[in-house]
Short mmCIF file of N, CA and C in Angstrom, two decimals:
data_model
loop_
_atom_site.label_atom_id
_atom_site.label_comp_id
_atom_site.label_asym_id
_atom_site.label_seq_id
_atom_site.Cartn_x
_atom_site.Cartn_y
_atom_site.Cartn_z
N MET A 4 6.02 -1.03 -18.66
CA MET A 4 5.25 -1.01 -17.43
C MET A 4 3.77 -1.29 -17.70
N LYS A 5 3.30 -1.12 -18.93
CA LYS A 5 1.90 -1.38 -19.21
C LYS A 5 1.53 -2.82 -18.89
N ALA A 6 2.45 -3.74 -19.14
CA ALA A 6 2.18 -5.15 -18.88
C ALA A 6 1.94 -5.38 -17.39
N SER A 7 2.81 -4.82 -16.53
CA SER A 7 2.62 -5.02 -15.09
C SER A 7 1.36 -4.32 -14.62
N CYS A 8 1.02 -3.22 -15.25
CA CYS A 8 -0.21 -2.51 -14.91
C CYS A 8 -1.43 -3.37 -15.24
N GLY A 9 -1.44 -4.00 -16.41
CA GLY A 9 -2.55 -4.86 -16.81
C GLY A 9 -2.67 -6.07 -15.90
N HIS A 10 -1.53 -6.64 -15.52
CA HIS A 10 -1.53 -7.79 -14.62
C HIS A 10 -2.12 -7.39 -13.26
N TRP A 11 -1.73 -6.22 -12.78
CA TRP A 11 -2.22 -5.72 -11.50
C TRP A 11 -3.72 -5.44 -11.58
N LEU A 12 -4.15 -4.80 -12.64
CA LEU A 12 -5.57 -4.48 -12.79
C LEU A 12 -6.42 -5.74 -12.87
N SER A 13 -5.92 -6.76 -13.55
CA SER A 13 -6.70 -7.99 -13.67
C SER A 13 -6.81 -8.73 -12.34
N ALA A 14 -5.90 -8.46 -11.41
CA ALA A 14 -5.94 -9.11 -10.10
C ALA A 14 -6.90 -8.43 -9.14
N LEU A 15 -7.35 -7.21 -9.47
CA LEU A 15 -8.28 -6.50 -8.60
C LEU A 15 -9.65 -7.15 -8.61
N PRO A 16 -10.41 -7.02 -7.52
CA PRO A 16 -11.77 -7.54 -7.53
C PRO A 16 -12.63 -6.73 -8.50
N SER A 17 -13.73 -7.29 -8.92
CA SER A 17 -14.63 -6.60 -9.85
C SER A 17 -15.14 -5.31 -9.22
N PRO A 18 -15.28 -4.25 -10.04
CA PRO A 18 -15.82 -3.00 -9.52
C PRO A 18 -17.23 -3.21 -8.96
N LYS A 19 -17.51 -2.56 -7.83
CA LYS A 19 -18.84 -2.67 -7.24
C LYS A 19 -19.07 -1.51 -6.29
N GLY A 20 -20.28 -1.39 -5.84
CA GLY A 20 -20.62 -0.35 -4.87
C GLY A 20 -20.99 0.97 -5.53
N VAL A 21 -21.07 2.00 -4.73
CA VAL A 21 -21.51 3.31 -5.23
C VAL A 21 -20.50 3.94 -6.17
N LEU A 22 -19.26 3.49 -6.13
CA LEU A 22 -18.21 4.06 -6.99
C LEU A 22 -17.89 3.17 -8.19
N ILE A 23 -18.82 2.30 -8.56
CA ILE A 23 -18.56 1.36 -9.65
C ILE A 23 -18.18 2.07 -10.95
N ASP A 24 -18.87 3.16 -11.28
CA ASP A 24 -18.55 3.88 -12.52
C ASP A 24 -17.17 4.52 -12.45
N ALA A 25 -16.83 5.08 -11.31
CA ALA A 25 -15.50 5.70 -11.15
C ALA A 25 -14.41 4.64 -11.21
N GLN A 26 -14.67 3.47 -10.62
CA GLN A 26 -13.69 2.39 -10.65
C GLN A 26 -13.46 1.91 -12.08
N LYS A 27 -14.54 1.73 -12.82
CA LYS A 27 -14.41 1.29 -14.21
C LYS A 27 -13.67 2.32 -15.05
N SER A 28 -14.02 3.58 -14.88
CA SER A 28 -13.38 4.65 -15.64
C SER A 28 -11.89 4.75 -15.32
N GLY A 29 -11.56 4.66 -14.04
CA GLY A 29 -10.16 4.72 -13.62
C GLY A 29 -9.35 3.57 -14.17
N ARG A 30 -9.93 2.38 -14.15
CA ARG A 30 -9.23 1.20 -14.68
C ARG A 30 -9.04 1.32 -16.18
N ASP A 31 -10.07 1.80 -16.89
CA ASP A 31 -9.95 1.98 -18.34
C ASP A 31 -8.86 2.99 -18.67
N SER A 32 -8.85 4.10 -17.94
CA SER A 32 -7.84 5.14 -18.18
C SER A 32 -6.43 4.62 -17.92
N LEU A 33 -6.27 3.89 -16.82
CA LEU A 33 -4.95 3.36 -16.48
C LEU A 33 -4.50 2.33 -17.51
N MET A 34 -5.43 1.53 -17.99
CA MET A 34 -5.09 0.52 -18.99
C MET A 34 -4.67 1.17 -20.31
N LYS A 35 -5.37 2.24 -20.70
CA LYS A 35 -5.04 2.93 -21.96
C LYS A 35 -3.74 3.71 -21.86
N ALA A 36 -3.58 4.46 -20.78
CA ALA A 36 -2.41 5.35 -20.65
C ALA A 36 -1.20 4.63 -20.10
N GLY A 37 -1.42 3.59 -19.30
CA GLY A 37 -0.30 2.92 -18.67
C GLY A 37 0.25 3.75 -17.52
N ILE A 38 1.34 3.28 -16.98
CA ILE A 38 1.98 3.97 -15.86
C ILE A 38 2.76 5.16 -16.42
N PRO A 39 2.77 6.27 -15.70
CA PRO A 39 3.50 7.45 -16.18
C PRO A 39 4.99 7.17 -16.35
N THR A 40 5.62 7.97 -17.19
CA THR A 40 7.06 7.86 -17.41
C THR A 40 7.72 9.20 -17.11
N LYS A 41 9.03 9.17 -17.00
CA LYS A 41 9.77 10.41 -16.75
C LYS A 41 9.69 11.38 -17.93
N ASN A 42 9.25 10.89 -19.08
CA ASN A 42 9.11 11.76 -20.25
C ASN A 42 7.96 12.75 -20.09
N LEU A 43 7.04 12.46 -19.19
CA LEU A 43 5.93 13.36 -18.92
C LEU A 43 6.41 14.42 -17.93
N GLU A 44 6.28 15.67 -18.27
CA GLU A 44 6.80 16.76 -17.45
C GLU A 44 6.31 16.69 -16.01
N SER A 45 5.03 16.43 -15.81
CA SER A 45 4.49 16.44 -14.44
C SER A 45 4.97 15.25 -13.61
N TRP A 46 5.59 14.26 -14.22
CA TRP A 46 6.08 13.08 -13.50
C TRP A 46 7.61 12.99 -13.49
N ARG A 47 8.32 13.95 -14.06
CA ARG A 47 9.76 13.82 -14.25
C ARG A 47 10.55 13.74 -12.95
N LEU A 48 10.05 14.29 -11.85
CA LEU A 48 10.78 14.26 -10.58
C LEU A 48 10.25 13.18 -9.64
N THR A 49 9.32 12.37 -10.11
CA THR A 49 8.72 11.33 -9.28
C THR A 49 9.56 10.05 -9.33
N ASN A 50 9.70 9.39 -8.20
CA ASN A 50 10.39 8.11 -8.15
C ASN A 50 9.42 7.04 -8.64
N LEU A 51 9.48 6.73 -9.92
CA LEU A 51 8.55 5.77 -10.51
C LEU A 51 8.86 4.33 -10.12
N GLU A 52 10.06 4.07 -9.60
CA GLU A 52 10.38 2.72 -9.14
C GLU A 52 9.49 2.33 -7.96
N ARG A 53 9.16 3.29 -7.12
CA ARG A 53 8.28 3.01 -5.98
C ARG A 53 6.88 2.64 -6.47
N LEU A 54 6.43 3.31 -7.51
CA LEU A 54 5.12 3.00 -8.07
C LEU A 54 5.13 1.60 -8.69
N GLU A 55 6.21 1.27 -9.36
CA GLU A 55 6.32 -0.05 -9.96
C GLU A 55 6.36 -1.14 -8.88
N LYS A 56 7.06 -0.87 -7.77
CA LYS A 56 7.10 -1.83 -6.67
C LYS A 56 5.71 -2.02 -6.07
N LEU A 57 4.94 -0.95 -5.98
CA LEU A 57 3.58 -1.05 -5.48
C LEU A 57 2.74 -1.97 -6.35
N LEU A 58 2.92 -1.88 -7.64
CA LEU A 58 2.15 -2.71 -8.56
C LEU A 58 2.59 -4.17 -8.53
N ASN A 59 3.73 -4.45 -7.92
CA ASN A 59 4.21 -5.83 -7.82
C ASN A 59 3.86 -6.49 -6.49
N ILE A 60 3.23 -5.75 -5.59
CA ILE A 60 2.80 -6.34 -4.33
C ILE A 60 1.59 -7.21 -4.62
N PRO A 61 1.60 -8.46 -4.20
CA PRO A 61 0.44 -9.32 -4.48
C PRO A 61 -0.80 -8.84 -3.73
N LEU A 62 -1.93 -8.92 -4.40
CA LEU A 62 -3.19 -8.52 -3.79
C LEU A 62 -3.82 -9.72 -3.10
N ALA A 63 -4.36 -9.49 -1.92
CA ALA A 63 -5.06 -10.56 -1.21
C ALA A 63 -6.43 -10.73 -1.85
N LYS A 64 -6.85 -11.94 -1.96
CA LYS A 64 -8.17 -12.23 -2.51
C LYS A 64 -9.17 -12.26 -1.37
N TYR A 65 -10.38 -11.80 -1.64
CA TYR A 65 -11.43 -11.78 -0.63
C TYR A 65 -11.67 -13.20 -0.13
N GLY A 66 -11.70 -13.38 1.16
CA GLY A 66 -11.96 -14.69 1.73
C GLY A 66 -10.70 -15.48 2.07
N GLU A 67 -9.52 -14.98 1.65
CA GLU A 67 -8.29 -15.67 2.01
C GLU A 67 -8.08 -15.58 3.51
N ALA A 68 -7.35 -16.51 4.03
CA ALA A 68 -7.06 -16.49 5.47
C ALA A 68 -6.35 -15.19 5.83
N LYS A 69 -6.78 -14.60 6.90
CA LYS A 69 -6.16 -13.36 7.35
C LYS A 69 -5.02 -13.67 8.30
N SER A 70 -4.10 -12.77 8.37
CA SER A 70 -2.95 -12.95 9.26
C SER A 70 -3.41 -12.94 10.71
N THR A 71 -2.76 -13.72 11.51
CA THR A 71 -3.07 -13.74 12.93
C THR A 71 -2.13 -12.82 13.71
N VAL A 72 -1.20 -12.17 12.99
CA VAL A 72 -0.28 -11.25 13.64
C VAL A 72 -1.08 -10.05 14.11
N ASN A 73 -0.90 -9.69 15.35
CA ASN A 73 -1.63 -8.54 15.89
C ASN A 73 -0.73 -7.81 16.87
N SER A 74 -1.08 -6.59 17.15
CA SER A 74 -0.27 -5.79 18.04
C SER A 74 -1.18 -4.85 18.82
N GLN A 75 -0.84 -4.64 20.06
CA GLN A 75 -1.60 -3.70 20.90
C GLN A 75 -1.39 -2.26 20.42
N SER A 76 -0.30 -2.02 19.67
CA SER A 76 -0.01 -0.65 19.24
C SER A 76 -0.76 -0.25 17.98
N TRP A 77 -1.42 -1.21 17.32
CA TRP A 77 -2.15 -0.87 16.11
C TRP A 77 -3.53 -0.33 16.45
N ALA A 78 -4.03 0.52 15.60
CA ALA A 78 -5.40 1.01 15.76
C ALA A 78 -6.35 -0.16 15.52
N SER A 79 -7.56 -0.06 16.05
CA SER A 79 -8.51 -1.15 15.85
C SER A 79 -8.91 -1.22 14.38
N THR A 80 -9.25 -2.42 13.95
CA THR A 80 -9.64 -2.64 12.55
C THR A 80 -10.96 -1.94 12.27
N PRO A 81 -11.07 -1.21 11.15
CA PRO A 81 -12.33 -0.53 10.84
C PRO A 81 -13.44 -1.54 10.55
N LYS A 82 -14.69 -1.17 10.86
CA LYS A 82 -15.81 -2.08 10.65
C LYS A 82 -16.12 -2.28 9.17
N ASN A 83 -16.04 -1.23 8.37
CA ASN A 83 -16.34 -1.31 6.94
C ASN A 83 -15.10 -1.01 6.12
N GLY A 84 -14.04 -1.71 6.37
CA GLY A 84 -12.81 -1.47 5.64
C GLY A 84 -11.79 -2.54 5.96
N LEU A 85 -10.56 -2.25 5.62
CA LEU A 85 -9.50 -3.18 5.92
C LEU A 85 -8.26 -2.42 6.33
N ARG A 86 -7.39 -3.10 6.99
CA ARG A 86 -6.15 -2.50 7.44
C ARG A 86 -5.02 -3.24 6.75
N ILE A 87 -4.10 -2.51 6.16
CA ILE A 87 -2.96 -3.11 5.49
C ILE A 87 -1.75 -2.94 6.40
N VAL A 88 -1.13 -4.03 6.75
CA VAL A 88 0.05 -4.00 7.61
C VAL A 88 1.23 -4.50 6.80
N LEU A 89 2.17 -3.61 6.54
CA LEU A 89 3.38 -3.98 5.83
C LEU A 89 4.46 -4.29 6.85
N GLU A 90 5.14 -5.37 6.64
CA GLU A 90 6.21 -5.81 7.54
C GLU A 90 5.72 -5.91 8.99
N PRO A 91 4.76 -6.81 9.25
CA PRO A 91 4.18 -6.90 10.59
C PRO A 91 5.15 -7.32 11.68
N ASN A 92 6.24 -7.97 11.30
CA ASN A 92 7.20 -8.43 12.31
C ASN A 92 8.29 -7.42 12.60
N LYS A 93 8.23 -6.28 11.94
CA LYS A 93 9.25 -5.26 12.13
C LYS A 93 8.74 -4.21 13.11
N ASN A 94 9.55 -3.86 14.07
CA ASN A 94 9.19 -2.84 15.03
C ASN A 94 9.27 -1.48 14.35
N PRO A 95 8.16 -0.74 14.26
CA PRO A 95 8.18 0.55 13.56
C PRO A 95 9.04 1.60 14.26
N LEU A 96 9.37 1.36 15.51
CA LEU A 96 10.16 2.34 16.25
C LEU A 96 11.66 2.05 16.25
N GLU A 97 12.07 0.91 15.67
CA GLU A 97 13.49 0.57 15.73
C GLU A 97 14.37 1.52 14.94
N SER A 98 13.80 2.22 13.98
CA SER A 98 14.60 3.16 13.19
C SER A 98 14.58 4.57 13.80
N VAL A 99 13.87 4.74 14.91
CA VAL A 99 13.79 6.05 15.56
C VAL A 99 15.01 6.25 16.45
N THR A 100 15.66 7.40 16.30
CA THR A 100 16.79 7.75 17.14
C THR A 100 16.32 8.77 18.16
N LEU A 101 16.42 8.41 19.43
CA LEU A 101 15.99 9.32 20.48
C LEU A 101 17.07 10.36 20.75
N PRO A 102 16.66 11.56 21.13
CA PRO A 102 17.65 12.60 21.43
C PRO A 102 18.45 12.25 22.68
N PRO A 103 19.63 12.88 22.85
CA PRO A 103 20.46 12.61 24.04
C PRO A 103 19.66 12.85 25.32
N GLY A 104 19.79 11.92 26.27
CA GLY A 104 19.10 12.05 27.55
C GLY A 104 17.73 11.40 27.58
N ILE A 105 17.23 10.96 26.44
CA ILE A 105 15.92 10.30 26.35
C ILE A 105 16.15 8.83 26.07
N ARG A 106 15.45 7.95 26.76
CA ARG A 106 15.58 6.53 26.55
C ARG A 106 14.20 5.90 26.44
N PRO A 107 14.11 4.74 25.82
CA PRO A 107 12.82 4.05 25.75
C PRO A 107 12.35 3.62 27.14
N LEU A 108 11.05 3.56 27.34
CA LEU A 108 10.51 3.09 28.61
C LEU A 108 10.77 1.60 28.75
N THR A 109 10.96 1.16 29.96
CA THR A 109 11.09 -0.27 30.22
C THR A 109 9.71 -0.87 30.40
N SER A 110 9.61 -2.19 30.41
CA SER A 110 8.30 -2.83 30.58
C SER A 110 7.70 -2.51 31.95
N GLU A 111 8.52 -2.28 32.97
CA GLU A 111 8.01 -1.94 34.30
C GLU A 111 7.43 -0.52 34.31
N GLU A 112 7.96 0.37 33.50
CA GLU A 112 7.49 1.75 33.50
C GLU A 112 6.17 1.85 32.77
#
């Protein structure tokens, strides 16, 4: 996993801002230690596959075209930040099971 960690770290933008020292220190520590393993007692019950999948998500580069997908149900985009939308075409409520006697509202309601 150290290899995927290094690849992921190299794809990050250069450290900057008021947390530049913390960013550099965190990256150095992660590069030296690598991703945790089940052999470490404090990580033995953690699903490390999810962490590995996170490290395989491609990072967007600053200035790349942004998605035009938008939804009225999303919170407004922060002024000094970014919003990450995973699976923008998937309805987040489709996996919700309503209790008996409750139904989704219609467009007229």
